[in-house]
Each structure stands twice: as C-alpha cells, then as structure tokens.
Coordinates of C-alpha atoms in Angstrom, one line a residue:
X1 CA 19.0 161.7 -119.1
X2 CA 20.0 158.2 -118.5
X3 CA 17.6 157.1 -121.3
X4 CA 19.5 159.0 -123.7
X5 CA 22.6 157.8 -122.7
X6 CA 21.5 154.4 -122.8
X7 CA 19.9 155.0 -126.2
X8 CA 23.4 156.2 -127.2
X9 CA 25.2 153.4 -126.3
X10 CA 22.3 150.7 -127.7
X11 CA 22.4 152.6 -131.0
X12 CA 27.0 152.3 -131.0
X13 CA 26.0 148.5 -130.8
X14 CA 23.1 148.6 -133.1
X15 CA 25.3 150.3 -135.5
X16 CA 28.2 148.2 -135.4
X17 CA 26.0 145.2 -135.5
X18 CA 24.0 146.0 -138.9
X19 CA 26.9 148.0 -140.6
X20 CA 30.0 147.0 -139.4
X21 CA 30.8 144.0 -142.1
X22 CA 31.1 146.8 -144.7
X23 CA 34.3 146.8 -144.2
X24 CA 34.4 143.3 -144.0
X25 CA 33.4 141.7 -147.1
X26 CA 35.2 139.3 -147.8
X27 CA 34.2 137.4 -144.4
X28 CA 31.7 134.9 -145.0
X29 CA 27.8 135.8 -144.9
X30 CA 27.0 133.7 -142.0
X31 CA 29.9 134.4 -139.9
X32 CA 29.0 138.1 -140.5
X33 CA 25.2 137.6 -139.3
X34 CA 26.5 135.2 -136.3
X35 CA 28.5 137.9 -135.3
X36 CA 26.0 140.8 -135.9
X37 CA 23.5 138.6 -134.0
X38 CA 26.6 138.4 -130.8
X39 CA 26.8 142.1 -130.7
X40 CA 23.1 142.9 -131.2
X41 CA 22.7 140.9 -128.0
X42 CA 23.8 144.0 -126.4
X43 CA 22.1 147.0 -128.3
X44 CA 19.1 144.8 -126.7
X45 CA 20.8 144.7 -123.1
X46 CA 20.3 148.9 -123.6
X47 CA 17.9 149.3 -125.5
X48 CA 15.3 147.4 -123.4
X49 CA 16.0 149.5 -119.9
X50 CA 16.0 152.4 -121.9
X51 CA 12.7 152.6 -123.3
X52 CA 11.5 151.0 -120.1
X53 CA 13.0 154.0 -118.1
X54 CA 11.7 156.5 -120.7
X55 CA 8.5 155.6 -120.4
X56 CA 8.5 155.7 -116.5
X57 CA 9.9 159.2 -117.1
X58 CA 7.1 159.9 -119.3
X59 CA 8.1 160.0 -122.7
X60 CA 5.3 158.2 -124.7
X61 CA 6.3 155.0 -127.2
X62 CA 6.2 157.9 -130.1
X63 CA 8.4 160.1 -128.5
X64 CA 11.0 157.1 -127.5
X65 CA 11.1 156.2 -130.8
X66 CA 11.6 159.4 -132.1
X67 CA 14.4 160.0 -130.0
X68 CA 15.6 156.6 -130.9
X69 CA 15.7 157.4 -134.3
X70 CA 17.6 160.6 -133.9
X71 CA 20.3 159.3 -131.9
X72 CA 20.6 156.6 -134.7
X73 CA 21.3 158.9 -137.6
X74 CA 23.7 161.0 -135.2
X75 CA 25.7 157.6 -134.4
X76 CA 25.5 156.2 -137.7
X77 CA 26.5 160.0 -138.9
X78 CA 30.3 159.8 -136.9
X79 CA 30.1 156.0 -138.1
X80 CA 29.8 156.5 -141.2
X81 CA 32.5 159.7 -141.3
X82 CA 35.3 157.9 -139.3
X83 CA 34.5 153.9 -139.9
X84 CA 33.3 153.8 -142.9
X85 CA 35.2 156.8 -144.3
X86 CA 32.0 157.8 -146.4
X87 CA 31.7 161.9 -147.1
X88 CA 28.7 163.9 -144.9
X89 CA 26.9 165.3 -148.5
X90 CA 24.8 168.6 -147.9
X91 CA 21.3 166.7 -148.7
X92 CA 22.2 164.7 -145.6
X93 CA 22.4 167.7 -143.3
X94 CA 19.3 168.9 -145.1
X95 CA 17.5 165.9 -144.2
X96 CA 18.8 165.9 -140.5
X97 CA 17.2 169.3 -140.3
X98 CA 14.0 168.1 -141.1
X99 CA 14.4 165.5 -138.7
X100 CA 14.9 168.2 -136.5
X101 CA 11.7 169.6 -137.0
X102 CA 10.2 166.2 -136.6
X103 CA 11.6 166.0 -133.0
X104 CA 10.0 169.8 -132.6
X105 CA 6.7 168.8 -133.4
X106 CA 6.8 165.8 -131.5
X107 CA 7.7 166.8 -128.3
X108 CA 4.9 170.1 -129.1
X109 CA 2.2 170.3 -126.5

C-alpha cells in the first residue's frame, strides 16, 4: 500500500510539473521548464522509494510500471477535469477500460 500511495503523490507532482504551464502561457519558456525541473525534483523524491519499496514487496519492474501508469491517467484524469477544465469524452473512459484490462493481464498468474 505505501507504494501506491507514494506513486500517487509522485504522479500529483509529475503532473503539475509537465502540465501545469497550460494555464500559464504567457510565462516565459524557460521560466516554465526551470520551474517544471523545481517541482519534478519531488515526483523523483517519491517516485524513487516507491518503486524501490514495490520491488522489495515483489511487484516486478513491469508490474510497477504498469501501476505507474495507471495512477498517471487517474491523476492526470481529475487534473485535467478540475485544473485544466478540459471535458472527460466517452473514448477516454473507453480507453481507461482497456487499460483496465491491461492491469488484469498483468498482474495474471
């Protein structure tokens, strides 16, 4: 549990980091990547313990990053509704459930 939630908050950082500016766009470029780089800093101070912990756990580098990936697209998802005020289109909750399956077969014995 405590490399999901650690993946959780990595991925809030990640997110803000790489999409944040959006709303920003009339800042400068290289401010914007200066302070992307600032707050990616601590996506990395997550990220790092939680794939170590995961794997200690014994979730394989596949299944970390599978998980990673999911918990992206779930952050970016609320991001994306409530920051960035974009609309949640039926094809994306299509695709999500495929993901879904993804995670199925992954995690399949």
């Amino acid at each position: 549990m405590r490399t999901i939630l650690l993946l959780l908050v990595s991925n809030t950082f990640m997110t803000f980091a790489w999409y944040g500016h959006l709303k920003h766009q009339d800042t400068a470029l290289w401010k914007v990547i200066l302070i992307s780089w600032g707050i990616a800093f601590f996506e990395y101070c997550f990220m790092v313990p939680a794939n170590r912990f995961g794997a200690q756990e014994g979730f394989t580098g596949f299944q970390l990053k599978t998980i990673q990936e999911v918990i992206t697209l779930t952050v970016f998802s609320v991001f994306a509704i409530f920051f960035l005020k974009e609309p949640l289109r039926w094809n994306y909750l299509v695709s999500f459930f495929f993901l879904i399956g993804a995670v199925y077969f992954m995690f399949k014995k």
